[in-house]
PDB file of C-alpha atoms in Angstrom:
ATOM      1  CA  UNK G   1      23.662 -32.472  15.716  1.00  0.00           C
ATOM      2  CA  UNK G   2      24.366 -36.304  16.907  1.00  0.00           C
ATOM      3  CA  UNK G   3      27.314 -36.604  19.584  1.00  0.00           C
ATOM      4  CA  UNK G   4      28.624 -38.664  16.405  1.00  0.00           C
ATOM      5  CA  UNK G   5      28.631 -36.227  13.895  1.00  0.00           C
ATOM      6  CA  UNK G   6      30.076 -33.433  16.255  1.00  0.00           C
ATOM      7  CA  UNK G   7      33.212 -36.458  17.064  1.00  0.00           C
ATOM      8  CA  UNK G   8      33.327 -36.271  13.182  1.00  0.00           C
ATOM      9  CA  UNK G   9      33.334 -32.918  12.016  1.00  0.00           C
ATOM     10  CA  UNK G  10      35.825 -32.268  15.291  1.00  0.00           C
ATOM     11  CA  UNK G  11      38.350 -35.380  13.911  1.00  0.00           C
ATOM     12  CA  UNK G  12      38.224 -33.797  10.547  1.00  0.00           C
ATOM     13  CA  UNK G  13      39.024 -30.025  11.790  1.00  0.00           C
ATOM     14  CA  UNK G  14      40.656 -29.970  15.296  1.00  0.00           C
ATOM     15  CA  UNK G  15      42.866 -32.875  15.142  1.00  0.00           C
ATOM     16  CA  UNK G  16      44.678 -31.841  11.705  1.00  0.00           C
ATOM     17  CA  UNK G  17      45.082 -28.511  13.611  1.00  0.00           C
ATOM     18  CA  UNK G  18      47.428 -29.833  16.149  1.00  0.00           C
ATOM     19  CA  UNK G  19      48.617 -32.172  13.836  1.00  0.00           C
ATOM     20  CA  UNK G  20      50.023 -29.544  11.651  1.00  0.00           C
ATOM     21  CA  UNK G  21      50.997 -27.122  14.573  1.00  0.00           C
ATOM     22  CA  UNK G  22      53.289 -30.158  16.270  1.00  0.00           C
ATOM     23  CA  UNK G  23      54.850 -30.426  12.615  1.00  0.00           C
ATOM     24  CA  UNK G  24      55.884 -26.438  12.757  1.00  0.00           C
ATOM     25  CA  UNK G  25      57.283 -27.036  15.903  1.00  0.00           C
ATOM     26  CA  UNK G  26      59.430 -29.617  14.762  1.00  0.00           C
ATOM     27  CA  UNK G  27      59.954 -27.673  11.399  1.00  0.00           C
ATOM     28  CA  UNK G  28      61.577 -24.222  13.517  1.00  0.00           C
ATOM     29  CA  UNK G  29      63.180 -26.534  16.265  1.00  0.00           C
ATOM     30  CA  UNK G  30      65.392 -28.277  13.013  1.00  0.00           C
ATOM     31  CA  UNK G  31      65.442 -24.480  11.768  1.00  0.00           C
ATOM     32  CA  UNK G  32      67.207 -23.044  14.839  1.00  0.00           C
ATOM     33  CA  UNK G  33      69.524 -26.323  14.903  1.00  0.00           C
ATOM     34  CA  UNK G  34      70.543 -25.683  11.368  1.00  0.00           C
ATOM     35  CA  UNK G  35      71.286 -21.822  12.472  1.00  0.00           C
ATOM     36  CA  UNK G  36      73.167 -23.087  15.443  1.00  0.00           C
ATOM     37  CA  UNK G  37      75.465 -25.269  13.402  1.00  0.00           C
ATOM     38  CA  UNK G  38      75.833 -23.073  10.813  1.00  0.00           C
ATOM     39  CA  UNK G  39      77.142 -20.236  13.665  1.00  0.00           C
ATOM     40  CA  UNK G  40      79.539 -22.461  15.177  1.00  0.00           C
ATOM     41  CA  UNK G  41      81.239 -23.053  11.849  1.00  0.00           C
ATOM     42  CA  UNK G  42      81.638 -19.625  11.437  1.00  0.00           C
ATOM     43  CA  UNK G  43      83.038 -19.452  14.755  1.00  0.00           C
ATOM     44  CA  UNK G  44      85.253 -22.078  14.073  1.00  0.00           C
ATOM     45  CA  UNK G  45      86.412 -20.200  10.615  1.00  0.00           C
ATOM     46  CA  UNK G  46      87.355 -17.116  12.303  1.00  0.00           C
ATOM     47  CA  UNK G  47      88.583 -18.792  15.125  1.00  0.00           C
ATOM     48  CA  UNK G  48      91.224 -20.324  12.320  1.00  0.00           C
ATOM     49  CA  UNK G  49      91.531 -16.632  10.805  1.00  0.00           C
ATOM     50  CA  UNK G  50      92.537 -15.638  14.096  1.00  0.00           C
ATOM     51  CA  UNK G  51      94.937 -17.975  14.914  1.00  0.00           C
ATOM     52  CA  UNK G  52      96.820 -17.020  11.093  1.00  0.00           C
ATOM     53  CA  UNK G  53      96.462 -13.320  12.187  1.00  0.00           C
ATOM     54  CA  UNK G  54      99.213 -10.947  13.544  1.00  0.00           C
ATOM     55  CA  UNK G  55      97.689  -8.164  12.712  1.00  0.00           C
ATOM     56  CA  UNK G  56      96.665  -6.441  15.766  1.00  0.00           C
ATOM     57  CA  UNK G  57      93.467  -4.276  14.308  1.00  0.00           C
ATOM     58  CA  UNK G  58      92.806  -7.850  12.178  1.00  0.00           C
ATOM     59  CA  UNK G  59      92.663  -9.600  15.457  1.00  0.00           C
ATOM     60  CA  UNK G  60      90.556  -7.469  17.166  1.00  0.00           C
ATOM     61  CA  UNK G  61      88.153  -7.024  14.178  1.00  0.00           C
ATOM     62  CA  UNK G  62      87.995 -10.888  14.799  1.00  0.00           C
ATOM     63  CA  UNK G  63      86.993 -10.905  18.171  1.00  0.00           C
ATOM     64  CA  UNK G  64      84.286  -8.414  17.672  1.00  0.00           C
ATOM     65  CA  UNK G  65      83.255 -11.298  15.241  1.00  0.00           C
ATOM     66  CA  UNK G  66      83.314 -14.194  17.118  1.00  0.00           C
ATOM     67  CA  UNK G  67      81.597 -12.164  20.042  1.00  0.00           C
ATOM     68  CA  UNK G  68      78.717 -11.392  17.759  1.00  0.00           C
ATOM     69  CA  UNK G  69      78.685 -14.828  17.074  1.00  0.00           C
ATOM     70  CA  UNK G  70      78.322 -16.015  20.212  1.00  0.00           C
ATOM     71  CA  UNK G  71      75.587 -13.635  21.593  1.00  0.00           C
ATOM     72  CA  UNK G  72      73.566 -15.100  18.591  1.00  0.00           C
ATOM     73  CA  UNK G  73      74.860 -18.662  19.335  1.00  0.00           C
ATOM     74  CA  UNK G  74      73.292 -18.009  23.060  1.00  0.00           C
ATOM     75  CA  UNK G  75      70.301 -16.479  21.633  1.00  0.00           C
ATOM     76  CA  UNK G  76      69.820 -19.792  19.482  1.00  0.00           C
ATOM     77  CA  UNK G  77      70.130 -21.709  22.098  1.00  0.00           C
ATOM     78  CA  UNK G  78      68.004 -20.348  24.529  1.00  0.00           C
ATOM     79  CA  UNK G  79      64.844 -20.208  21.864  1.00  0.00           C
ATOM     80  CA  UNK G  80      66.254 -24.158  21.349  1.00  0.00           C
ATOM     81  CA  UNK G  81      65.622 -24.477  24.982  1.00  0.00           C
ATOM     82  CA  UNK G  82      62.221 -22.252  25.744  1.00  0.00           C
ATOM     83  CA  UNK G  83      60.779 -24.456  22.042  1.00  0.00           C
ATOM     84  CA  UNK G  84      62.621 -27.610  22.928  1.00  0.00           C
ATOM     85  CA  UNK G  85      59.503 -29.792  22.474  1.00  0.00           C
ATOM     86  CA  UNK G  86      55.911 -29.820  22.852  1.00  0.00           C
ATOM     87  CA  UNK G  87      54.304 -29.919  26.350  1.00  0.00           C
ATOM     88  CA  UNK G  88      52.981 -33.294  24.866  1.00  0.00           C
ATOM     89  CA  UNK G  89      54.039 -35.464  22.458  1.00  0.00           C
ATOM     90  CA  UNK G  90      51.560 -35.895  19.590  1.00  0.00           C
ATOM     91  CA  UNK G  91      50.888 -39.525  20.578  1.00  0.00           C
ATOM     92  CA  UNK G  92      49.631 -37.948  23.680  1.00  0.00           C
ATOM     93  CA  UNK G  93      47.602 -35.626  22.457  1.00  0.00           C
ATOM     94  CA  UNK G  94      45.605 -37.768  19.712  1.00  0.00           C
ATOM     95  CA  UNK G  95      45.324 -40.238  22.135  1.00  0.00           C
ATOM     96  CA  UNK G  96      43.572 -38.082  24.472  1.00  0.00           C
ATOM     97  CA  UNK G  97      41.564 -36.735  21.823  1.00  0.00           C
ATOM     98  CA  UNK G  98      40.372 -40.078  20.976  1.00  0.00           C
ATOM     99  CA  UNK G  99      39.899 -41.520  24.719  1.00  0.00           C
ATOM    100  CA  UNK G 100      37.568 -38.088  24.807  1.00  0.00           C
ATOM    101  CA  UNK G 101      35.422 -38.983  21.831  1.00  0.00           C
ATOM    102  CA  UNK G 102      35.091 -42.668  23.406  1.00  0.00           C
ATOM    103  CA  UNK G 103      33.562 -40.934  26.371  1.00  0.00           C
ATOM    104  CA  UNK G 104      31.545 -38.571  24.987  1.00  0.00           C
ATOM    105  CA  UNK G 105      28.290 -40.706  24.645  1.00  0.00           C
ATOM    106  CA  UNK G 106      28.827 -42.134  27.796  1.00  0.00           C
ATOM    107  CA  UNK G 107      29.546 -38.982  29.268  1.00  0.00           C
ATOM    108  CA  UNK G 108      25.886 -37.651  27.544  1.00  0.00           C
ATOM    109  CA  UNK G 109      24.544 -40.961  28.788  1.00  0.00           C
ATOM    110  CA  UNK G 110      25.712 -40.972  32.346  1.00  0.00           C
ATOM    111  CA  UNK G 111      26.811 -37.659  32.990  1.00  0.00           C
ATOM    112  CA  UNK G 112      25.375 -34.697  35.623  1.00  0.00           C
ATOM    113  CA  UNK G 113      23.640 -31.994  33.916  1.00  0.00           C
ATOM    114  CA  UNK G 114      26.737 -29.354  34.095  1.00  0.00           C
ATOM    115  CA  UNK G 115      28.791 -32.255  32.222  1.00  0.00           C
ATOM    116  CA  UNK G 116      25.763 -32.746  29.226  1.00  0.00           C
ATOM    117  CA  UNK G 117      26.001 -28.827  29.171  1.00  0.00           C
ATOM    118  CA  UNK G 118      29.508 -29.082  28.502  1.00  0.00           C
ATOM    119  CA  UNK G 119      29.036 -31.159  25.691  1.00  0.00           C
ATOM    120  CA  UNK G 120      26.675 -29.466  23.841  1.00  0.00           C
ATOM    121  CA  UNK G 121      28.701 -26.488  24.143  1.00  0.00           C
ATOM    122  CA  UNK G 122      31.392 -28.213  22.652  1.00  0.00           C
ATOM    123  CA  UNK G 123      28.974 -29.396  19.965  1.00  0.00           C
ATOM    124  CA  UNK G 124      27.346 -25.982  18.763  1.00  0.00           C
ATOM    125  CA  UNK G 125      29.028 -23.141  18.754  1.00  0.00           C
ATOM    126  CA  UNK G 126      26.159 -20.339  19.082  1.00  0.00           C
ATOM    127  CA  UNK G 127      22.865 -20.224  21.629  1.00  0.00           C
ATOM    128  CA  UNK G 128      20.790 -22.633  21.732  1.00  0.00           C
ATOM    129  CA  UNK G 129      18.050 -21.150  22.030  1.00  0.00           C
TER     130      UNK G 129
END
């Protein structure tokens, strides 16, 4: 297989691959975000509840609430923080990918014998022979 078919058939698997695996990211990062906001408004309601509340067995049922709540608020947040963004930005990575594929023939051309072992590696996938 030609250095230029391998760039190919590597463009038309690989790079959708990261591609779609940056999109999930983004996808559960504006998933946990919604969750977030959607806790704190509960907080807030029962916060209001509380405040209405005389009830002394009403008001602690309410705190037990809100301090559910807030474990899972802290929970949220620290998957927010562990997730908070790729370790490159997508930009990065495709441009990497491509400045690789410019190199590759050069690299085959001009390269030491462990670096054109490399790349064939790269290129097939079982022995060679």
């Amino acid at each position: 297989m030609k250095i230029e078919q391998y760039m190919n058939r590597l463009i038309e698997s690989d790079v959708p691959t990261v591609v779609k695996n940056y999109e999930q990211h983004i996808k559960n990062r504006k998933t946990l975000q919604g969750q977030l906001a959607q806790l704190d408004m509960k907080i807030e309601q029962y916060m209001n509840r509380l405040m209405e509340s005389d009830a002394p067995s009403v008001v602690k049922n309410y705190e037990q609430h809100i301090k559910k709540l807030e474990e899972n608020k802290v929970e949220i947040m620290e998957n927010i923080q562990k997730n908070s963004a790729p370790k490159r930005e997508l930009d990065d990575i495709l441009r990497t990918t491509v400045e690789f594929f410019e190199n590759v023939s050069n690299l085959w051309k001009n390269g030491r014998f462990e670096e054109k072992r490399a790349v064939l590696k790269l290129a097939f996938s079982g022995k060679l022979a």
